[in-house]
Short mmCIF file of C-alpha atoms and ligand atoms in Angstrom, two decimals:
data_model
loop_
_atom_site.label_atom_id
_atom_site.label_comp_id
_atom_site.label_asym_id
_atom_site.label_seq_id
_atom_site.Cartn_x
_atom_site.Cartn_y
_atom_site.Cartn_z
CA MET A 65 -7.71 -40.10 28.45
CA VAL A 66 -5.96 -38.92 25.26
CA ASP A 67 -6.39 -42.41 23.73
CA LEU A 68 -10.08 -42.37 24.62
CA ILE A 69 -10.54 -38.95 23.02
CA ASN A 70 -8.70 -40.17 19.88
CA LEU A 71 -10.97 -43.25 19.72
CA VAL A 72 -14.12 -41.13 20.03
CA GLN A 73 -12.73 -38.72 17.41
CA THR A 74 -12.34 -41.67 15.02
CA LEU A 75 -15.86 -42.87 15.71
CA THR A 76 -17.36 -39.42 15.11
CA SER A 77 -15.40 -38.92 11.86
CA PRO A 78 -15.73 -37.04 9.47
CA HIS A 79 -16.66 -34.29 11.98
CA PRO A 80 -14.45 -33.64 15.02
CA LEU A 81 -16.02 -34.53 18.38
CA ASP A 82 -16.17 -30.83 19.29
CA ARG A 83 -18.68 -30.21 16.48
CA TYR A 84 -21.13 -32.56 18.26
CA LEU A 85 -20.36 -31.36 21.78
CA GLU A 86 -20.93 -27.72 20.86
CA LEU A 87 -24.52 -28.63 19.99
CA VAL A 88 -24.96 -29.52 23.67
CA ARG A 89 -23.01 -26.53 25.07
CA PRO A 90 -20.57 -24.26 23.15
CA THR A 91 -17.98 -24.37 25.95
CA LEU A 92 -18.10 -28.20 26.20
CA THR A 93 -15.05 -28.99 24.05
CA VAL A 94 -12.23 -31.53 24.17
CA ARG A 95 -9.78 -29.94 21.70
CA ASP A 96 -10.95 -26.44 20.70
CA MET A 97 -10.41 -23.70 23.24
CA ARG A 98 -13.26 -21.28 23.79
CA ALA A 99 -14.27 -18.68 26.36
CA GLU A 100 -17.57 -17.46 27.70
CA ILE A 101 -17.99 -13.75 28.30
CA THR A 102 -19.08 -13.41 31.92
CA HIS A 103 -18.98 -9.66 32.41
CA VAL A 104 -19.13 -6.60 30.14
CA ARG A 105 -18.10 -3.13 31.31
CA ARG A 106 -18.28 0.00 29.18
CA SER A 107 -16.58 2.28 31.69
CA ALA A 108 -14.84 4.60 29.21
CA PRO A 109 -16.53 5.93 26.07
CA GLY A 110 -15.33 4.11 22.96
CA SER A 111 -14.00 0.99 24.65
CA VAL A 112 -15.37 -2.10 26.34
CA THR A 113 -13.80 -4.35 28.94
CA LEU A 114 -14.77 -8.01 28.72
CA THR A 115 -14.20 -10.65 31.37
CA LEU A 116 -13.96 -14.14 29.88
CA ARG A 117 -14.03 -17.58 31.45
CA PRO A 118 -11.91 -19.86 29.24
CA THR A 119 -12.45 -23.59 28.84
CA ARG A 120 -10.15 -25.96 30.71
CA GLN A 121 -7.46 -25.92 27.97
CA TRP A 122 -6.40 -22.36 28.94
CA LYS A 123 -2.85 -22.29 30.34
CA GLY A 124 -2.67 -18.61 31.28
CA HIS A 125 -0.67 -15.73 29.80
CA ALA A 126 2.55 -13.90 30.51
CA ALA A 127 2.07 -10.16 31.07
CA GLY A 128 2.27 -8.44 27.66
CA GLN A 129 1.23 -11.40 25.50
CA TYR A 130 -1.88 -11.52 23.30
CA VAL A 131 -4.64 -14.01 22.53
CA GLN A 132 -6.78 -14.36 19.44
CA ILE A 133 -10.54 -14.08 19.78
CA GLY A 134 -12.75 -15.58 17.09
CA VAL A 135 -16.30 -14.27 16.62
CA VAL A 136 -18.89 -15.13 14.02
CA ILE A 137 -20.42 -12.05 12.39
CA ASP A 138 -23.10 -12.58 9.72
CA GLY A 139 -22.11 -16.23 9.45
CA VAL A 140 -18.38 -15.55 8.88
CA ARG A 141 -15.75 -16.23 11.54
CA HIS A 142 -13.31 -13.35 12.17
CA ALA A 143 -10.24 -13.58 14.41
CA ARG A 144 -8.43 -10.62 16.02
CA CYS A 145 -5.64 -10.27 18.56
CA TYR A 146 -6.23 -8.74 22.00
CA SER A 147 -3.81 -8.40 24.89
CA PRO A 148 -5.18 -9.43 28.29
CA VAL A 149 -5.08 -6.55 30.79
CA ASN A 150 -5.25 -8.71 33.88
CA PRO A 151 -2.04 -9.65 35.72
CA GLU A 152 -0.31 -12.90 34.86
CA GLY A 153 -0.42 -15.86 37.23
CA GLY A 154 -2.74 -15.91 40.19
CA ARG A 155 -5.47 -18.42 40.89
CA ASP A 156 -8.19 -16.55 39.00
CA ARG A 157 -8.49 -18.26 35.59
CA HIS A 158 -10.43 -15.38 34.04
CA ILE A 159 -9.11 -13.23 31.20
CA GLN A 160 -9.86 -9.52 30.96
CA LEU A 161 -9.71 -7.76 27.57
CA THR A 162 -10.18 -4.07 26.86
CA VAL A 163 -11.24 -3.51 23.27
CA LYS A 164 -11.20 -0.06 21.70
CA ALA A 165 -13.94 0.39 19.11
CA GLN A 166 -12.02 1.41 15.98
CA PRO A 167 -13.92 3.64 13.53
CA ASP A 168 -15.29 1.24 10.87
CA GLY A 169 -13.61 -1.64 12.69
CA LEU A 170 -15.53 -4.86 12.15
CA VAL A 171 -14.73 -6.97 15.22
CA SER A 172 -14.02 -4.17 17.71
CA GLN A 173 -17.30 -2.41 16.89
CA TYR A 174 -19.15 -5.73 17.07
CA LEU A 175 -17.75 -6.48 20.53
CA TYR A 176 -18.31 -2.90 21.68
CA ARG A 177 -21.95 -2.96 20.61
CA HIS A 178 -23.03 -6.59 21.00
CA ALA A 179 -20.85 -8.35 23.60
CA THR A 180 -23.09 -9.64 26.39
CA PRO A 181 -22.60 -12.11 29.24
CA GLY A 182 -23.15 -15.64 27.97
CA MET A 183 -21.64 -15.01 24.51
CA VAL A 184 -19.05 -17.67 23.59
CA VAL A 185 -15.96 -16.83 21.50
CA ASP A 186 -13.12 -18.91 20.09
CA LEU A 187 -9.83 -18.45 21.92
CA THR A 188 -6.20 -19.29 21.14
CA PRO A 189 -3.39 -19.84 23.68
CA ALA A 190 -1.48 -16.71 24.71
CA ASP A 191 1.47 -15.93 22.47
CA GLY A 192 4.04 -13.25 21.73
CA VAL A 193 7.55 -12.26 22.78
CA PHE A 194 6.44 -8.85 24.16
CA ARG A 195 6.34 -10.01 27.76
CA LEU A 196 7.82 -9.31 31.16
CA PRO A 197 11.10 -11.19 31.46
CA GLU A 198 12.11 -13.53 34.27
CA PRO A 199 13.74 -12.52 36.54
CA ARG A 200 12.09 -9.11 36.61
CA PRO A 201 14.43 -6.20 35.79
CA GLN A 202 15.01 -3.90 38.75
CA ARG A 203 13.90 -0.78 36.83
CA LEU A 204 11.11 -0.74 34.26
CA LEU A 205 9.72 2.00 32.06
CA LEU A 206 6.30 1.19 30.56
CA ILE A 207 5.13 3.56 27.81
CA SER A 208 1.80 3.37 25.98
CA GLY A 209 -0.60 5.40 23.90
CA GLY A 210 -4.34 4.92 23.27
CA SER A 211 -5.45 1.29 23.02
CA GLY A 212 -1.78 0.26 23.37
CA ILE A 213 -2.31 0.53 27.13
CA THR A 214 -3.47 -3.10 27.38
CA PRO A 215 -0.23 -5.17 27.35
CA VAL A 216 1.70 -2.69 29.50
CA LEU A 217 -1.20 -2.43 31.96
CA SER A 218 -0.96 -6.20 32.41
CA MET A 219 2.76 -5.73 33.10
CA LEU A 220 2.07 -2.96 35.62
CA ARG A 221 -0.62 -4.99 37.39
CA THR A 222 1.67 -8.02 37.50
CA LEU A 223 4.52 -6.03 39.01
CA ALA A 224 2.10 -4.50 41.53
CA ALA A 225 0.71 -7.93 42.45
CA GLU A 226 4.27 -9.17 42.95
CA ASP A 227 5.16 -6.14 45.11
CA HIS A 228 8.07 -5.45 42.80
CA PRO A 229 10.67 -3.66 44.91
CA GLY A 230 12.38 -1.74 42.05
CA GLU A 231 11.43 1.48 40.30
CA VAL A 232 8.56 1.40 37.83
CA VAL A 233 7.30 4.28 35.68
CA PHE A 234 4.08 3.95 33.68
CA LEU A 235 3.83 6.75 31.09
CA HIS A 236 0.56 6.75 29.16
CA TYR A 237 -0.75 9.07 26.44
CA ALA A 238 -4.52 9.41 25.99
CA LYS A 239 -6.77 11.82 24.12
CA SER A 240 -8.52 12.90 27.33
CA PRO A 241 -9.06 11.67 30.91
CA ALA A 242 -12.61 10.64 29.95
CA VAL A 243 -11.47 7.98 27.43
CA LEU A 244 -8.80 6.48 29.69
CA PRO A 245 -9.89 2.99 30.81
CA HIS A 246 -8.86 1.55 34.20
CA ARG A 247 -8.15 4.99 35.69
CA ASP A 248 -9.27 4.01 39.21
CA GLU A 249 -6.93 1.08 39.28
CA LEU A 250 -3.99 3.17 38.09
CA ASP A 251 -4.62 5.61 40.95
CA ALA A 252 -4.89 2.75 43.44
CA ILE A 253 -1.60 1.22 42.28
CA ALA A 254 0.16 4.59 42.58
CA GLN A 255 -1.16 4.98 46.12
CA ARG A 256 -0.22 1.50 47.27
CA HIS A 257 3.26 1.43 45.71
CA PRO A 258 5.39 4.52 46.39
CA ASN A 259 8.11 3.11 44.07
CA PHE A 260 5.62 3.08 41.12
CA ARG A 261 4.98 6.35 39.27
CA ILE A 262 1.94 6.75 37.05
CA GLU A 263 2.38 9.58 34.55
CA LEU A 264 -0.67 10.38 32.40
CA ARG A 265 -0.48 12.76 29.45
CA TYR A 266 -3.28 14.27 27.38
CA PRO A 267 -1.54 16.12 24.57
CA HIS A 268 -4.46 17.71 22.81
CA ARG A 269 -3.42 19.23 19.52
CA VAL A 270 -5.43 22.14 18.17
CA ARG A 271 -4.59 24.51 15.38
CA ASP A 272 -3.41 27.91 16.58
CA VAL A 273 -6.14 30.07 15.06
CA THR A 274 -4.21 33.25 15.87
CA ARG A 275 -1.75 32.34 13.07
CA VAL A 276 -2.62 33.67 9.66
CA ASP A 277 -0.54 31.07 7.84
CA PRO A 278 -2.94 28.17 7.02
CA ASP A 279 0.05 25.82 6.84
CA ALA A 280 1.21 26.74 10.34
CA PRO A 281 2.26 23.71 12.34
CA TRP A 282 -0.08 22.09 14.81
CA VAL A 283 0.79 23.30 18.26
CA ASP A 284 -0.10 22.21 21.74
CA LEU A 285 -2.15 25.04 23.20
CA ASN A 286 -3.77 23.28 26.14
CA GLN A 287 -0.80 21.89 27.98
CA PRO A 288 1.88 23.62 30.03
CA LYS A 289 5.30 23.30 28.42
CA GLY A 290 6.80 19.92 29.00
CA SER A 291 3.63 17.87 29.35
CA GLY A 292 2.86 17.32 25.67
CA TYR A 293 4.17 14.65 23.33
CA PHE A 294 6.98 12.24 24.05
CA ASP A 295 10.48 13.62 23.59
CA TYR A 296 13.92 13.37 25.18
CA ASP A 297 13.14 15.95 27.88
CA GLU A 298 10.04 14.02 28.88
CA LEU A 299 12.02 10.79 29.06
CA GLU A 300 14.69 12.40 31.26
CA ARG A 301 12.02 13.91 33.49
CA VAL A 302 9.97 10.77 34.16
CA ALA A 303 12.79 8.19 34.19
CA PRO A 304 16.25 9.77 34.46
CA TRP A 305 17.57 6.22 34.93
CA PHE A 306 16.11 4.99 31.60
CA ALA A 307 19.54 3.86 30.31
CA ASP A 308 19.66 1.25 33.12
CA ALA A 309 16.05 0.16 32.71
CA GLN A 310 14.15 -2.18 30.40
CA THR A 311 11.59 -0.20 28.42
CA TYR A 312 8.33 -1.61 27.00
CA VAL A 313 6.32 0.46 24.50
CA CYS A 314 3.00 -0.09 22.78
CA GLY A 315 1.01 2.60 21.01
CA PRO A 316 0.41 4.48 17.78
CA GLN A 317 3.10 4.70 15.12
CA SER A 318 4.08 8.30 16.00
CA LEU A 319 4.78 7.37 19.62
CA MET A 320 6.71 4.23 18.65
CA ASP A 321 8.81 6.21 16.16
CA ALA A 322 9.60 8.92 18.73
CA VAL A 323 10.74 6.37 21.32
CA ARG A 324 12.74 4.32 18.79
CA THR A 325 14.56 7.40 17.47
CA ILE A 326 15.75 8.37 20.95
CA TYR A 327 16.79 4.84 21.93
CA GLN A 328 18.68 4.42 18.63
CA ALA A 329 20.50 7.73 19.17
CA GLU A 330 21.40 6.59 22.70
CA GLN A 331 22.42 3.12 21.40
CA LEU A 332 19.94 1.52 23.78
CA GLU A 333 17.96 -0.54 21.24
CA ASP A 334 18.68 -3.75 23.17
CA ARG A 335 16.81 -2.30 26.18
CA LEU A 336 13.76 -1.35 24.14
CA HIS A 337 10.86 -3.80 23.59
CA THR A 338 7.98 -2.85 21.31
CA GLU A 339 4.56 -4.13 20.31
CA GLU A 340 2.45 -2.74 17.48
CA PHE A 341 -1.28 -3.17 16.91
CA THR A 342 -1.22 -1.91 13.34
CA LEU A 343 0.99 -2.79 10.42
CA SER A 344 3.38 -0.35 8.76
CA LEU A 345 4.24 -1.46 5.24
CA VAL A 346 6.98 -0.48 2.81
CA PRO A 347 5.57 1.41 -0.20
CA ALA A 348 4.29 -0.97 -2.89
CA ASP A 349 6.41 -1.37 -6.04
CA ALA A 350 4.08 -1.15 -9.04
CA ALA A 351 6.48 -3.28 -11.10
CA ASP A 352 5.78 -6.29 -8.81
CA ALA A 353 2.11 -6.43 -9.86
CA GLN A 354 2.34 -8.60 -12.96
CA GLY A 355 1.93 -12.26 -13.86
CA THR A 356 -0.32 -14.86 -12.25
CA VAL A 357 -0.86 -16.11 -8.72
CA ASP A 358 -1.52 -19.82 -8.73
CA PHE A 359 -3.22 -21.16 -5.56
CA SER A 360 -2.27 -24.69 -6.50
CA ALA A 361 -3.98 -26.75 -3.76
CA SER A 362 -7.34 -25.15 -4.66
CA GLY A 363 -6.82 -25.15 -8.41
CA VAL A 364 -7.53 -21.39 -8.50
CA SER A 365 -5.48 -18.80 -10.39
CA ALA A 366 -5.75 -15.01 -10.43
CA ARG A 367 -4.02 -12.08 -12.07
CA ASN A 368 -1.41 -10.64 -9.69
CA ASN A 369 -2.79 -7.22 -8.64
CA GLY A 370 0.04 -6.38 -6.23
CA ALA A 371 -2.00 -6.81 -2.99
CA THR A 372 -0.91 -9.18 -0.22
CA LEU A 373 -1.29 -12.88 -0.96
CA LEU A 374 -3.91 -13.09 1.80
CA GLU A 375 -6.00 -10.37 0.14
CA GLN A 376 -5.50 -11.87 -3.32
CA ALA A 377 -6.54 -15.31 -2.05
CA GLU A 378 -9.68 -13.82 -0.43
CA SER A 379 -10.51 -11.88 -3.62
CA ALA A 380 -10.22 -15.17 -5.52
CA GLY A 381 -12.89 -16.68 -3.25
CA LEU A 382 -10.55 -18.63 -0.95
CA SER A 383 -10.63 -18.47 2.86
CA PRO A 384 -7.12 -19.05 4.17
CA GLU A 385 -6.64 -19.09 7.92
CA TYR A 386 -5.55 -15.77 9.44
CA GLY A 387 -5.38 -13.99 12.78
CA CYS A 388 -3.54 -10.70 13.22
CA ARG A 389 -3.12 -9.83 9.50
CA MET A 390 0.16 -8.14 10.39
CA GLY A 391 2.85 -10.80 10.53
CA ILE A 392 2.71 -11.58 14.25
CA CYS A 393 0.69 -14.73 14.79
CA PHE A 394 1.80 -16.96 11.84
CA SER A 395 -1.79 -18.28 11.42
CA CYS A 396 -1.64 -17.48 7.69
CA THR A 397 1.61 -19.35 6.96
CA ALA A 398 1.58 -21.30 3.67
CA VAL A 399 4.24 -22.80 1.44
CA ARG A 400 5.45 -20.83 -1.58
CA ARG A 401 6.14 -23.58 -4.11
CA SER A 402 7.79 -21.35 -6.70
CA GLY A 403 8.22 -17.74 -7.72
CA CYS A 404 9.28 -14.64 -5.84
CA THR A 405 7.52 -12.75 -3.00
CA ARG A 406 8.24 -9.46 -1.24
CA ASN A 407 8.04 -9.15 2.55
CA LEU A 408 6.03 -5.94 2.95
CA ARG A 409 7.42 -5.19 6.40
CA THR A 410 11.07 -5.29 5.36
CA GLY A 411 10.84 -4.77 1.57
CA GLU A 412 13.07 -7.83 1.01
CA THR A 413 12.36 -10.34 -1.74
CA ASP A 414 12.88 -14.10 -1.64
CA SER A 415 12.53 -16.81 -4.28
CA ASP A 416 13.77 -20.04 -2.67
CA PRO A 417 11.30 -22.81 -3.63
CA ASP A 418 9.12 -24.64 -1.06
CA GLN A 419 9.49 -22.01 1.66
CA PRO A 420 6.82 -21.20 4.29
CA ILE A 421 5.74 -17.55 4.07
CA GLN A 422 3.18 -15.39 5.87
CA LEU A 423 0.44 -14.55 3.40
CA CYS A 424 -0.66 -11.38 5.23
CA ILE A 425 2.66 -9.58 4.82
CA SER A 426 3.82 -11.09 1.51
CA ALA A 427 3.05 -9.79 -1.97
CA PRO A 428 3.87 -11.70 -5.15
CA VAL A 429 6.56 -10.36 -7.48
CA GLY A 430 5.43 -11.67 -10.86
CA ASP A 431 4.32 -15.32 -11.17
CA VAL A 432 3.97 -17.22 -7.88
CA GLU A 433 2.64 -20.64 -6.88
CA ILE A 434 1.23 -20.92 -3.33
CA ASP A 435 0.15 -24.19 -1.78
CA ILE A 436 -3.35 -23.26 -0.58
C1 FAD B 657 -0.63 -8.31 19.19
C2 FAD B 657 -1.88 -7.44 19.12
C3 FAD B 657 -2.55 -7.14 20.29
C4 FAD B 657 -3.68 -6.32 20.23
N1 FAD B 657 -4.31 -6.00 21.41
C5 FAD B 657 -5.38 -5.17 21.37
C6 FAD B 657 -6.06 -4.80 22.58
O1 FAD B 657 -5.73 -5.27 23.67
N2 FAD B 657 -7.11 -3.95 22.48
C7 FAD B 657 -7.54 -3.43 21.27
O2 FAD B 657 -8.49 -2.65 21.25
N3 FAD B 657 -6.92 -3.79 20.12
C8 FAD B 657 -5.88 -4.65 20.13
N4 FAD B 657 -5.27 -5.01 18.97
C9 FAD B 657 -5.87 -4.58 17.69
C10 FAD B 657 -6.97 -5.59 17.29
O3 FAD B 657 -6.38 -6.85 16.99
C11 FAD B 657 -7.74 -5.19 16.05
O4 FAD B 657 -6.84 -4.86 15.02
C12 FAD B 657 -8.65 -3.99 16.33
O5 FAD B 657 -9.59 -4.33 17.34
C13 FAD B 657 -9.39 -3.60 15.05
O6 FAD B 657 -10.06 -4.72 14.54
P1 FAD B 657 -11.42 -4.50 13.74
O7 FAD B 657 -11.88 -5.80 13.23
O8 FAD B 657 -12.37 -3.70 14.55
O9 FAD B 657 -10.92 -3.54 12.56
P2 FAD B 657 -10.77 -3.97 11.01
O10 FAD B 657 -12.13 -4.17 10.46
O11 FAD B 657 -9.78 -5.08 10.93
O12 FAD B 657 -10.11 -2.62 10.44
C14 FAD B 657 -10.92 -1.48 10.19
C15 FAD B 657 -10.09 -0.22 10.06
O13 FAD B 657 -9.52 0.14 11.31
C16 FAD B 657 -8.12 0.30 11.17
N5 FAD B 657 -7.51 -0.19 12.40
C17 FAD B 657 -7.49 -1.48 12.80
N6 FAD B 657 -6.86 -1.57 13.99
C18 FAD B 657 -6.46 -0.33 14.33
C19 FAD B 657 -5.77 0.21 15.45
N7 FAD B 657 -5.37 -0.56 16.49
N8 FAD B 657 -5.54 1.55 15.45
C20 FAD B 657 -5.94 2.34 14.43
N9 FAD B 657 -6.62 1.88 13.35
C21 FAD B 657 -6.87 0.57 13.31
C22 FAD B 657 -7.72 -0.51 10.00
O14 FAD B 657 -6.56 0.02 9.38
C23 FAD B 657 -8.94 -0.37 9.12
O15 FAD B 657 -8.87 0.79 8.35
C24 FAD B 657 -4.15 -5.82 18.98
C25 FAD B 657 -3.46 -6.16 17.82
C26 FAD B 657 -2.35 -6.95 17.87
C27 FAD B 657 -1.64 -7.31 16.60
S1 FES B 658 -2.44 -13.46 9.98
FE1 FES B 658 -1.06 -13.32 11.68
S2 FES B 658 0.86 -13.60 10.69
FE2 FES B 658 -0.53 -13.49 9.06
#
């Protein structure tokens, strides 16, 4: 079969066979993986849950992993990462994604507003090391905030589907009950599994108007003491056994920082597993922004303005491949032929020649030659 496909590919050269098949039906592909949206649910304001039927190449996901979705908006293809919320395994080959519409977000707003059954999107295989381990740990603490619910919800659903016999705590922070997706299912899991605890928090910060000092700190007025933001007391309350558990966290930077600080102080970093949806960068060093960036394979050069190599390439009119734009998926990897680059996640510099680097998290330090 593979030989036959290769033969047909040769005969249809210069265009891959999939380019012809997609004219017949977009999901009729031999190599490219795609998915058709079969169901769209806007059950919570500001987010949309999509059910997708992938083409036959789909091999499933492990709970916690992400896929990349590619959509064409105004003639340009954009790829973004989304973590399936459905449980891993099972005979149902569908994927369920919950997308939060980010303010001014290009792809999330597009999917929120325009996704309809029948729409076909590009799809990559599931990837990522943020995943439930095998064998399952006896005790698990799953913590999430906002749209970070998705990978840990897949973990919770997987453990529920497996009738996990150990203790599981799911601690989620949302702005309000109204914007929490999948609430009914969380309640159902809690009812069916007495060893699973679902703890939902709505810390709603408002300024204490009774204070005359305009710089007074933001305080939590709406919640009884102890049900606000994540801290050590909260951790002890919901999972007093946390030191024996494996903990999985996904959410906004403030939540991730709070959890990391406590686990570092307790020397439990090896039991903490984190996933981030947004990129936190080291502050830019103005002295790096000098010299020329030479995109040698394209014959294009540009003045180094200090931005990431991905952004500088795009500003120079090039279209390098990318996915997450935050150093996770490696789609943007290209070879640095010469010169020095700074990794914007760690702040470290490197100048070994002919090294693969990730364009989305690398900035040139002076003159650099990149092979794109
Ligand atoms: C591994 C991984 C898994 C992910 N899983 C999910 C998921 O299951 N559900 C989901 O809704 N999103 C998920 N995301 C985020 C998603 O990939 C996109 O970043 C998000 O949908 C915004 O894309 P956009 O095109 O709408 O925004 P862009 O046009 O790329 O960005 C517009 C603006 O929104 C800001 N922004 C982008 N993303 C966020 C964010 N998450 N929080 C706050 N501000 C943001 C940007 O800084 C920018 O200012 C995941 C990201 C990663 C890396
Ligand atoms: S685009 Fe994902 S690592 Fe760069």
